[in-house]
Tab-separated table of C-alpha atoms in Angstrom:
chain	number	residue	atom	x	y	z
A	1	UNK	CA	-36.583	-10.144	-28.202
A	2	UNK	CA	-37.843	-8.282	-31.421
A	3	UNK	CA	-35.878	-7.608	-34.913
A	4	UNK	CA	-33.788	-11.074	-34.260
A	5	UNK	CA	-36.391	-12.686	-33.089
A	6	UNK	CA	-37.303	-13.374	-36.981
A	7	UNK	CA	-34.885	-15.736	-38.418
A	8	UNK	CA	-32.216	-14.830	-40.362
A	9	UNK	CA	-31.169	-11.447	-38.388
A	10	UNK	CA	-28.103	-10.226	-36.499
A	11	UNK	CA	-27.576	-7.064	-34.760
A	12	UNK	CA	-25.898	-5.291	-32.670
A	13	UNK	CA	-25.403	-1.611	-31.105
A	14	UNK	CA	-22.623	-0.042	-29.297
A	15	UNK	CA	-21.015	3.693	-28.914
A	16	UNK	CA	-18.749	4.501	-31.959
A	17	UNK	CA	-17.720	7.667	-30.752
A	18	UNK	CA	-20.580	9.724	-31.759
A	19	UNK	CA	-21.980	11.302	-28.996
A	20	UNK	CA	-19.952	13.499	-26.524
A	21	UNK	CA	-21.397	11.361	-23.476
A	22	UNK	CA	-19.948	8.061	-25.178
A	23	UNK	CA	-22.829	6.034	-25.054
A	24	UNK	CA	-24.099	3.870	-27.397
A	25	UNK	CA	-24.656	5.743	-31.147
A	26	UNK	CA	-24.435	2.943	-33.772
A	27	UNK	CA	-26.712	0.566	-35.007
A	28	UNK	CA	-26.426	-2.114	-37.205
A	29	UNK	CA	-29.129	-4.917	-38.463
A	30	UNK	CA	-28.042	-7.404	-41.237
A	31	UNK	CA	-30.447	-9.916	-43.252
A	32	UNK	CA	-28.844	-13.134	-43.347
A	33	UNK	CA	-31.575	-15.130	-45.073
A	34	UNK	CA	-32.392	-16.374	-48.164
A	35	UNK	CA	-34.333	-13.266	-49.071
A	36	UNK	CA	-33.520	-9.622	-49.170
A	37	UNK	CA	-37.231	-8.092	-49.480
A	38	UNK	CA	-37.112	-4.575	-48.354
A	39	UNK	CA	-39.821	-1.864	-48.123
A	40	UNK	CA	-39.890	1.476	-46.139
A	41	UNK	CA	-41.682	4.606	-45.764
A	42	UNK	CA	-39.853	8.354	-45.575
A	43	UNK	CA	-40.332	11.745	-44.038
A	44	UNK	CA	-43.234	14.232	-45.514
A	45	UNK	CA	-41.209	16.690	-45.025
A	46	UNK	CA	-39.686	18.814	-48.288
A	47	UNK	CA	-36.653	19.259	-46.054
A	48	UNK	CA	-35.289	15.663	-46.245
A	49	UNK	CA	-31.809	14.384	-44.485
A	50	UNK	CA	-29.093	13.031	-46.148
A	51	UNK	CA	-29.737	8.994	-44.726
A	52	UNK	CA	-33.273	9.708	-46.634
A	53	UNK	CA	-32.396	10.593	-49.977
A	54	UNK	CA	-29.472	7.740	-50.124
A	55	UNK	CA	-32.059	5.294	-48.733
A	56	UNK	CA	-35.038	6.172	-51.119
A	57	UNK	CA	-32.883	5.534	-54.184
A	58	UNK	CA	-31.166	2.649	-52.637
A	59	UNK	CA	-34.821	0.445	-51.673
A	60	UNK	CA	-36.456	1.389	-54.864
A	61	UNK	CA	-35.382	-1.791	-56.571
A	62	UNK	CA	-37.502	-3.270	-53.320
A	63	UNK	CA	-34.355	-4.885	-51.669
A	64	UNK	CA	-31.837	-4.048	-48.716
A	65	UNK	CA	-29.667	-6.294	-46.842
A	66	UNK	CA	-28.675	-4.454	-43.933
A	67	UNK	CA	-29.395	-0.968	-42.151
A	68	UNK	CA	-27.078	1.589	-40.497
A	69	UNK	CA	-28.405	3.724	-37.859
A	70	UNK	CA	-26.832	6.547	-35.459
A	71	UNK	CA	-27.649	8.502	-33.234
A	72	UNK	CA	-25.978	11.729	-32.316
A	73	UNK	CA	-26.333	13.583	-35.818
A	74	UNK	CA	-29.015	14.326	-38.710
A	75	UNK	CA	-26.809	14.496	-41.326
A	76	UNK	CA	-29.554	17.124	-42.424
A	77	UNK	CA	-29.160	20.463	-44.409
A	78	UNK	CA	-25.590	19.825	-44.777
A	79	UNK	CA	-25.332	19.598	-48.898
A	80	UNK	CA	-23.388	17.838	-51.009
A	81	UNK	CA	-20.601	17.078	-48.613
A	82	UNK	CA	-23.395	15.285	-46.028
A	83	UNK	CA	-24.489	13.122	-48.744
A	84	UNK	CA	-21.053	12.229	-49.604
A	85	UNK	CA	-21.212	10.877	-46.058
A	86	UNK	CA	-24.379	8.709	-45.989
A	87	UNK	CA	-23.013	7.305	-49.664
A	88	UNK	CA	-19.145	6.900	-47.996
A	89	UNK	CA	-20.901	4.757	-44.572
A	90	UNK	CA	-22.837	2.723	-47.162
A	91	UNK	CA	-19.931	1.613	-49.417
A	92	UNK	CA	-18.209	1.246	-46.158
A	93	UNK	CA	-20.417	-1.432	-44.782
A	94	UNK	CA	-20.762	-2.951	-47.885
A	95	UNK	CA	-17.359	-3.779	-48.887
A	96	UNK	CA	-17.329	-5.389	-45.007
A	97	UNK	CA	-19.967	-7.275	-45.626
A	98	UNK	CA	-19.348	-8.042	-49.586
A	99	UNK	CA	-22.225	-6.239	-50.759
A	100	UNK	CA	-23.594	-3.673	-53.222
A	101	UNK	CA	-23.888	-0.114	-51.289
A	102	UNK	CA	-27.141	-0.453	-52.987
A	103	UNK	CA	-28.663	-3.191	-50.977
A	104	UNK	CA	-27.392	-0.449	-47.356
A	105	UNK	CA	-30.063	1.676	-46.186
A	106	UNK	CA	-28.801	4.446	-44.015
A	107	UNK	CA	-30.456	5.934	-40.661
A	108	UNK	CA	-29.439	8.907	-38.713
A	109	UNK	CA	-31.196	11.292	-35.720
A	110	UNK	CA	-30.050	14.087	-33.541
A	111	UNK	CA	-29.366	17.210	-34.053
A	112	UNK	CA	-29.860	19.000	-37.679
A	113	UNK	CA	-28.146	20.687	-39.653
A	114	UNK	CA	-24.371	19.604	-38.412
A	115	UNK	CA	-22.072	17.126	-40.663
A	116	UNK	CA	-20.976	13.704	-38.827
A	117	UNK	CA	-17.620	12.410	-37.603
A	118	UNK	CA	-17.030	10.211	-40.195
A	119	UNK	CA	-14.127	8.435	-38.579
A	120	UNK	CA	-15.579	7.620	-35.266
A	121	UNK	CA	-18.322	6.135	-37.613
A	122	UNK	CA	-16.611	4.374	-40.020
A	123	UNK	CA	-14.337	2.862	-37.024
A	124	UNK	CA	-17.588	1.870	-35.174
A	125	UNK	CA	-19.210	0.260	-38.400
A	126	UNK	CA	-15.723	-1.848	-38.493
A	127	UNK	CA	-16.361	-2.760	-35.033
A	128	UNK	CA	-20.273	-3.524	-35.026
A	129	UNK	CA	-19.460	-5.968	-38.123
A	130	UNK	CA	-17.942	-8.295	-36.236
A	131	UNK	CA	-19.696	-8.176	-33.194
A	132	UNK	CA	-23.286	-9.066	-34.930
A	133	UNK	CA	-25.159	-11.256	-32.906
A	134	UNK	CA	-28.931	-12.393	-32.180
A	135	UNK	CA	-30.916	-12.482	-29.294
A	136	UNK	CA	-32.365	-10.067	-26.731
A	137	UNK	CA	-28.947	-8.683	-25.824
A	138	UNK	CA	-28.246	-7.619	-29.452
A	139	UNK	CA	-31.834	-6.260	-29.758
A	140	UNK	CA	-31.753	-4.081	-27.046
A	141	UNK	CA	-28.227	-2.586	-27.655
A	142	UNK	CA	-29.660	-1.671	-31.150
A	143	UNK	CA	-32.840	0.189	-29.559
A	144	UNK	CA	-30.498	1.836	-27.312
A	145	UNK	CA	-27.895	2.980	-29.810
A	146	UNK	CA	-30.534	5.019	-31.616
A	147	UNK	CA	-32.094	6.490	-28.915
A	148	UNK	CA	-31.798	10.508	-28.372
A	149	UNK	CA	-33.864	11.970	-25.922
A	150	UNK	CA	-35.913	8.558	-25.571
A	151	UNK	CA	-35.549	7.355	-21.867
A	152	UNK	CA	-36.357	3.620	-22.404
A	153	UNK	CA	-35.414	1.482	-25.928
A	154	UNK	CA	-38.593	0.264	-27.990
A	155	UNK	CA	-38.964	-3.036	-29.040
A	156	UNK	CA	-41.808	-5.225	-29.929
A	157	UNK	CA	-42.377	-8.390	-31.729
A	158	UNK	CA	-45.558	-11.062	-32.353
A	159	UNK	CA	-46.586	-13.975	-34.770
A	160	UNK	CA	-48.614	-14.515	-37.328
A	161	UNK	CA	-51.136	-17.604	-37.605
A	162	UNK	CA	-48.993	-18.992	-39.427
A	163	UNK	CA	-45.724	-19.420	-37.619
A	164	UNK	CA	-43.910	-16.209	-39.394
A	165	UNK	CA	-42.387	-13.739	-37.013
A	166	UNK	CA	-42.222	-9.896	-36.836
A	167	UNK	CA	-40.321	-7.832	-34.724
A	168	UNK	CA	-39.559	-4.230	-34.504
A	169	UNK	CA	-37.224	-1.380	-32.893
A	170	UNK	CA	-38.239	2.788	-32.496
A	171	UNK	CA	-36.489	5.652	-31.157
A	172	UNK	CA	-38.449	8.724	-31.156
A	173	UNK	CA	-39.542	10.920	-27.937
A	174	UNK	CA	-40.039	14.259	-29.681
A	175	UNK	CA	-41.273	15.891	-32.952
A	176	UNK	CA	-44.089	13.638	-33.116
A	177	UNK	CA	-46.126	14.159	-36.017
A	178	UNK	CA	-48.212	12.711	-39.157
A	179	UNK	CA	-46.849	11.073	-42.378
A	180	UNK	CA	-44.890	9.456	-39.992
A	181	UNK	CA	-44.598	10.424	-36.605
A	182	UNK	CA	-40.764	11.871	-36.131
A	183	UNK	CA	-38.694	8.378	-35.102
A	184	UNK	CA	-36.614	5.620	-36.828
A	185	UNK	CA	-38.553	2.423	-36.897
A	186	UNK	CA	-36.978	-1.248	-38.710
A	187	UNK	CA	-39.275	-3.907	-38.839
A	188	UNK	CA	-38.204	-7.755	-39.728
A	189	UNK	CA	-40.128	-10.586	-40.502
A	190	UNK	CA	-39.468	-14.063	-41.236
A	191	UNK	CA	-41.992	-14.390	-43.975
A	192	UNK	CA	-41.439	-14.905	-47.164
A	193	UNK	CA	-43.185	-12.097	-49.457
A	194	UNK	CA	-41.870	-10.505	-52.600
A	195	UNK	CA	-41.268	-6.587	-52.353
A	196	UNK	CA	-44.859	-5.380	-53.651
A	197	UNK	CA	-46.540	-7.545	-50.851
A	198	UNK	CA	-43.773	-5.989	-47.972
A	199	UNK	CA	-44.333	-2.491	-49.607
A	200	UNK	CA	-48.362	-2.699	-49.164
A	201	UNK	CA	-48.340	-4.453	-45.947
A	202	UNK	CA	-46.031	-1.255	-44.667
A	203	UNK	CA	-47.913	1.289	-45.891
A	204	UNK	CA	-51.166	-0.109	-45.167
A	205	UNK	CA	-49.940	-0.800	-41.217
A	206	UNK	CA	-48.171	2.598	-40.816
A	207	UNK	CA	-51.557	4.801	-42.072
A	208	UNK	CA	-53.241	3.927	-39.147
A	209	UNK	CA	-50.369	3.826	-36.358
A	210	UNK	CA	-47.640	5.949	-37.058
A	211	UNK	CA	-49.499	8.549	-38.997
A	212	UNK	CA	-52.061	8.469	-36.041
A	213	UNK	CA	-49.175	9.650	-33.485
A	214	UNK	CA	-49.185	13.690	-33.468
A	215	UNK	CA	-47.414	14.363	-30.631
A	216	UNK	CA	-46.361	18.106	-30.694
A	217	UNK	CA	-47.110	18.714	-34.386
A	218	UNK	CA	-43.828	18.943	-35.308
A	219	UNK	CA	-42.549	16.911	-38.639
A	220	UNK	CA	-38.779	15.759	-39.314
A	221	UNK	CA	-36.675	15.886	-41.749
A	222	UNK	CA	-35.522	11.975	-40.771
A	223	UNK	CA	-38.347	9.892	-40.288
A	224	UNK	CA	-37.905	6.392	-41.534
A	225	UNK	CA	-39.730	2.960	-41.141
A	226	UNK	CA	-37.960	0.205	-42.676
A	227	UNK	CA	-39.173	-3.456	-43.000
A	228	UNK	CA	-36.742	-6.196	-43.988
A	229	UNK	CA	-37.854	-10.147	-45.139
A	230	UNK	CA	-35.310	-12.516	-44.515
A	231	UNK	CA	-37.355	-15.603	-46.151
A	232	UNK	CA	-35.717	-17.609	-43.670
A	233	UNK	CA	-38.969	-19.198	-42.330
A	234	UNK	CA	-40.548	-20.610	-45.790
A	235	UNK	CA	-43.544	-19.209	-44.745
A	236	UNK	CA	-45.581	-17.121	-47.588
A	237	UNK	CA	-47.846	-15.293	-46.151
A	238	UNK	CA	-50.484	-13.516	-47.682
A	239	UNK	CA	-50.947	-9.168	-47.665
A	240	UNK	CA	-54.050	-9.655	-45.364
A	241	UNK	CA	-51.911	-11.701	-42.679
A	242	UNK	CA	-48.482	-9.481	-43.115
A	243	UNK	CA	-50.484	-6.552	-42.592
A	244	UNK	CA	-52.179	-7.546	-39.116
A	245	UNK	CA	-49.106	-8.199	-38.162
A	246	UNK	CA	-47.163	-5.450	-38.927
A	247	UNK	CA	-49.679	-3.511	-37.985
A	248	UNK	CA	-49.767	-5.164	-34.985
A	249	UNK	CA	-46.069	-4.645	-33.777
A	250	UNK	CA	-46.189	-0.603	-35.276
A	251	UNK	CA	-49.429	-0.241	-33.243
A	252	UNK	CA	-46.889	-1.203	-29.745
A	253	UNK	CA	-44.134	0.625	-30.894
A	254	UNK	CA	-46.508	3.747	-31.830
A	255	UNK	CA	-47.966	3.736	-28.095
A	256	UNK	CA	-44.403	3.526	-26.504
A	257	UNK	CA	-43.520	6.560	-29.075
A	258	UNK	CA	-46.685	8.292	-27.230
A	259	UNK	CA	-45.904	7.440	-23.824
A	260	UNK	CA	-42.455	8.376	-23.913
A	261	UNK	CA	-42.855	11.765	-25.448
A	262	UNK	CA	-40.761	14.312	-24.381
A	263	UNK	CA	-42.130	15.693	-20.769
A	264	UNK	CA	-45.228	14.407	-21.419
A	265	UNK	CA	-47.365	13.547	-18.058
A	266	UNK	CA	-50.570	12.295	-19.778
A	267	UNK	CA	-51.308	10.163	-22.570
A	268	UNK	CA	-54.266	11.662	-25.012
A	269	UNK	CA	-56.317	9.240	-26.931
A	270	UNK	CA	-58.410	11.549	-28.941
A	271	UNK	CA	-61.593	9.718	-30.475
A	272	UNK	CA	-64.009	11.347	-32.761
A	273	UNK	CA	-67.447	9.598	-33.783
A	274	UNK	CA	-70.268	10.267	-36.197
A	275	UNK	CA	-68.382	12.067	-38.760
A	276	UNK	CA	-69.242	12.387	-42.238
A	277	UNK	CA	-65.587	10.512	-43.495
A	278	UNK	CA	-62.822	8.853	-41.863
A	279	UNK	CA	-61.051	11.789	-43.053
A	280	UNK	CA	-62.928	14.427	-41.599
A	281	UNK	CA	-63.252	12.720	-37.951
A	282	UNK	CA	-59.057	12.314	-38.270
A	283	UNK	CA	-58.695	16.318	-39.248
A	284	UNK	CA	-60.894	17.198	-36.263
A	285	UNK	CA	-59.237	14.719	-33.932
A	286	UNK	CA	-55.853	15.856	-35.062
A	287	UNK	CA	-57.055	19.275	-34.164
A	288	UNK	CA	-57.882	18.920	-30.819
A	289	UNK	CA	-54.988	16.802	-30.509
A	290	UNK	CA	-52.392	19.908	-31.693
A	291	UNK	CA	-54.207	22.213	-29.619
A	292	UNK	CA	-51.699	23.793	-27.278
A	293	UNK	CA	-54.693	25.185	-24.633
A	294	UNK	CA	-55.954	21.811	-24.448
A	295	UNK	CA	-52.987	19.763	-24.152
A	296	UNK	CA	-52.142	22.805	-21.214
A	297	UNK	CA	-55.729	22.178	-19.832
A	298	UNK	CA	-55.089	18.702	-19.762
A	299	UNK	CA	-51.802	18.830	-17.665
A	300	UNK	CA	-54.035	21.136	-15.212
A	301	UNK	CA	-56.252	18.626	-14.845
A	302	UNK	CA	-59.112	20.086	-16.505
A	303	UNK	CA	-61.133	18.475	-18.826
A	304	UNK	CA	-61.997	21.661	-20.236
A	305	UNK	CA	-64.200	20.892	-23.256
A	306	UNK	CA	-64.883	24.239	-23.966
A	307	UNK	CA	-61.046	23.922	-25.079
A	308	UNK	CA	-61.999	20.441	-26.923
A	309	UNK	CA	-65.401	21.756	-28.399
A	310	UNK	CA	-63.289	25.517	-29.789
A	311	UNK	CA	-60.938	23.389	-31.184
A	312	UNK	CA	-62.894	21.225	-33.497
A	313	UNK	CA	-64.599	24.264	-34.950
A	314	UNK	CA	-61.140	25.476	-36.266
A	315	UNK	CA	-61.644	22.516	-38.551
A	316	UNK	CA	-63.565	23.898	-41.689
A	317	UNK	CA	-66.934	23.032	-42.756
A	318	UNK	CA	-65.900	21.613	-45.811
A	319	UNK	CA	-63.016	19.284	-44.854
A	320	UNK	CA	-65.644	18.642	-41.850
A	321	UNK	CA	-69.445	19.402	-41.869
A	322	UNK	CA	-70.889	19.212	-38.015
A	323	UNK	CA	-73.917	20.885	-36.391
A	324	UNK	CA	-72.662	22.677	-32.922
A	325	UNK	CA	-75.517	21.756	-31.257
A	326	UNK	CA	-74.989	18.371	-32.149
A	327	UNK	CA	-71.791	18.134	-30.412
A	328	UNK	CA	-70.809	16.188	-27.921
A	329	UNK	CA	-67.630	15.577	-25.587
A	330	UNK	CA	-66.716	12.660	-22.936
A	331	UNK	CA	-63.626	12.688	-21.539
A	332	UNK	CA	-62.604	9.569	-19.415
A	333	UNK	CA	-66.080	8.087	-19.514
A	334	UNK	CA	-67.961	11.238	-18.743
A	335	UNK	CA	-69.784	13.417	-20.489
A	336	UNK	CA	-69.607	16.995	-19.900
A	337	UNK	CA	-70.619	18.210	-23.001
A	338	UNK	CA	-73.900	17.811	-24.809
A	339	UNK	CA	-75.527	19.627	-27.637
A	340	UNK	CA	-73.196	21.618	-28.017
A	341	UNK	CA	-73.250	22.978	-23.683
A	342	UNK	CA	-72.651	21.791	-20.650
A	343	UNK	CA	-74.094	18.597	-19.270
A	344	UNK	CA	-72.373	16.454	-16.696
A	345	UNK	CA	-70.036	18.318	-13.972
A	346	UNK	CA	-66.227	18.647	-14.883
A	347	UNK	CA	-65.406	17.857	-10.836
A	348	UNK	CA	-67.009	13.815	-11.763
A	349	UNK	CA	-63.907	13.513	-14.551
A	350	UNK	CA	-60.895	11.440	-12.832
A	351	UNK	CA	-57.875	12.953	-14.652
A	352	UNK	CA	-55.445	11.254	-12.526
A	353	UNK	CA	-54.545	8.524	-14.744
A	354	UNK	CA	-52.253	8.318	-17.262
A	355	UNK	CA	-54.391	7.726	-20.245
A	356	UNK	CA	-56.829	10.319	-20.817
A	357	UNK	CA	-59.443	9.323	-23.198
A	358	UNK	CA	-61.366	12.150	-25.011
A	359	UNK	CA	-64.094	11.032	-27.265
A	360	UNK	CA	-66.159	13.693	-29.242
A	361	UNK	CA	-69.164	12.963	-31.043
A	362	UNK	CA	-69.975	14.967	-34.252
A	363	UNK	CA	-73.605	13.663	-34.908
A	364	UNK	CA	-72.713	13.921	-38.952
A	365	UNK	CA	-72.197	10.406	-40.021
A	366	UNK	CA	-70.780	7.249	-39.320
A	367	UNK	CA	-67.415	7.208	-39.746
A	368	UNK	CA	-64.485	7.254	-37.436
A	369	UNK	CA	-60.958	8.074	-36.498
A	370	UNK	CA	-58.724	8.689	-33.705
A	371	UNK	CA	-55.042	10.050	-33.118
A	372	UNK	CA	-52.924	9.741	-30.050
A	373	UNK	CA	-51.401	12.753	-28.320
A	374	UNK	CA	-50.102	13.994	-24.765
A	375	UNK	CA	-49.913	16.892	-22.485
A	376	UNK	CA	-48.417	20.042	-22.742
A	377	UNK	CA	-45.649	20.211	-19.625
A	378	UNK	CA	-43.175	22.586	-18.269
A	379	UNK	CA	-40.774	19.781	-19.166
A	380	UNK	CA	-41.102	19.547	-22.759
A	381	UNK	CA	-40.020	23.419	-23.278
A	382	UNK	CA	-37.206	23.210	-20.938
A	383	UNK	CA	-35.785	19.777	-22.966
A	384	UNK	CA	-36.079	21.280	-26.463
A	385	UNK	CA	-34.819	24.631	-25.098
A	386	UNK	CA	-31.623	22.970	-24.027
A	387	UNK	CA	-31.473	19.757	-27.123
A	388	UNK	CA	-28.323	19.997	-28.112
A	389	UNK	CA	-27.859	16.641	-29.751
């Protein structure tokens, strides 16, 4: 189970017409509990969808009761008419479920810059209202429903020490990058914390998992994590505990983001040590990470850190300060690069797992960060030269 595995939620996901293929497009996830605590994060982007500017003004009082998600459309760059649309599906929902269009956040993903169907939609919100239900079923038709080019649903859930419950749903598989990575993610919990404790637990939990996804460098104009409180546990927990466990259930979700990427044949943990600031060993990580000729190298099966070691010094000195020679690059446990040259032989590195670990050591401080990546594939350009939806 995951986002009813928290008391207090129903869902439910089924195909509303949508999509050509008529699978599953609609989403719906509805806070039954004695509170309606909402928080969520939004795009970086300056080109923002439709569902984001309805569901920025809509949380900013800190509460939601339910969220509508589809798949099959952005609803982005379409003007005033497309955010007629988002504000029409909210008022929709709400006058089914006797609420204020305020308290409905609104999610969409597929392809930009075309309008939706608004009747197939509106029908399948009529329908998904009274087919709510909790359980693992209803989880992982929701996960479905918003998937596009995703292969497998995400879900995740775990507990907190003190009995309160968080669970989560993702779709995402391409356009994978910081200040969110490019997905829809709705979090629910159990606990009971007021909207400033939700909104700092959220941010705090996404900085270091779905800002640490950078999968081909390319931001959205939909990204959205939501996280609902239903209350319905009685459990206050503090920002410390929330946190952990939010971050522990965006830190899953984050990975399956990774390892479902579009083509991608490799998973790329990219480490960097001894920098000056967290900041500066997360610009050099994220550099290696968006380098095309390593993530190429690394779908050869190369460790080539030449590759890893050229990329780094496109990072510059002030955002990073780093000695050359005091360089140094491991890559699944070995290290072929010291000082700046050669040192162990790139033949010893297995690169036939999965995970590749790359770990680069700046010799400039103390401080820390890492991002996770994956390979560049023949795969990936023939899927996003054919996405049509």
């Amino acid at each position: 189970m995951s986002i009813t595995r928290p008391r207090g939620f129903r869902a439910v996901g089924l195909p509303a017409g949508i999509k050509a293929a008529g699978t599953a497009d609609l989403a719906l996830i509805v806070n039954d509990g004695p509170r309606g605590t909402a928080a969520a994060v939004f795009t970086a982007n300056r080109v923002q969808a439709a569902p984001v500017l309805w569901s920025r003004e809509a949380i900013a009082d800190g509460r939601a009761r339910t969220v509508v998600l589809n798949s099959g459309g952005a609803n982005a760059c379409t003007g005033p008419e497309g955010f007629a649309d988002t504000h029409r599906t909210a008022e929709h929902l709400a006058t089914l479920l006797e609420l204020s269009a305020q308290d409905v956040l609104v999610c969409s993903t597929g392809l930009i810059g075309e309008r939706l169907p608004m009747e197939p939609l509106l029908s399948g919100i009529t329908a998904a209202t009274g087919q709510l239900d909790a359980g693992p079923q209803a989880d992982e038709a929701a996960a479905r429903a918003i998937m596009t080019t995703d292969s497998v649903p995400k879900t995740a859930e775990t507990t907190t020490a003190s009995g309160a419950v968080v669970g989560g749903i993702a779709k995402g598989a391409g356009m994978l990058a910081p200040q969110l990575a490019t997905m829809l993610v709705v979090l629910t919990t159990d606990a009971d914390v007021d909207a400033a404790t939700a909104d700092a637990a959220l941010r705090a939990a996404t900085a270091t998992t779905f800002d640490r996804v950078d999968s081909d460098a390319c931001m959205s104009t939909n990204d959205t994590v939501i996280l609902l409180a239903s209350g319905a546990s009685g459990i206050s927990t503090s920002l410390e505990e929330l946190t952990e466990a939010v971050r522990t259930v965006s830190a899953d979700l984050a990975r399956q983001l990774v390892a479902d990427a579009e083509g991608a044949a490799h998973d790329v943990h990219v480490v960097v040590r001894a920098a000056s600031t967290e900041p500066a060993a997360l610009a050099v990580a994220r550099e290696i990470a968006r380098s095309n000729l390593v993530k190429a190298a690394i779908f050869g099966n190369d460790p080539n850190w030449g590759r890893i070691v050229a990329a780094a010094g496109c990072v510059p000195e002030a955002i990073a300060p780093f000695a050359v020679d005091d360089l140094s690059v491991t890559v699944n446990g070995v290290e072929v690069c010291r000082g700046g040259g050669a040192h162990r032989d790139r033949s010893e590195v297995d690169m036939t797992p999965r995970e590749t670990l790359i770990e680069v050591d700046l010799g400039a401080g103390t401080a820390t960060g890492d991002i996770w990546t994956n390979d560049l594939t023949h795969d990936y350009v023939e899927e996003n030269s054919a996405y049509s939806s």
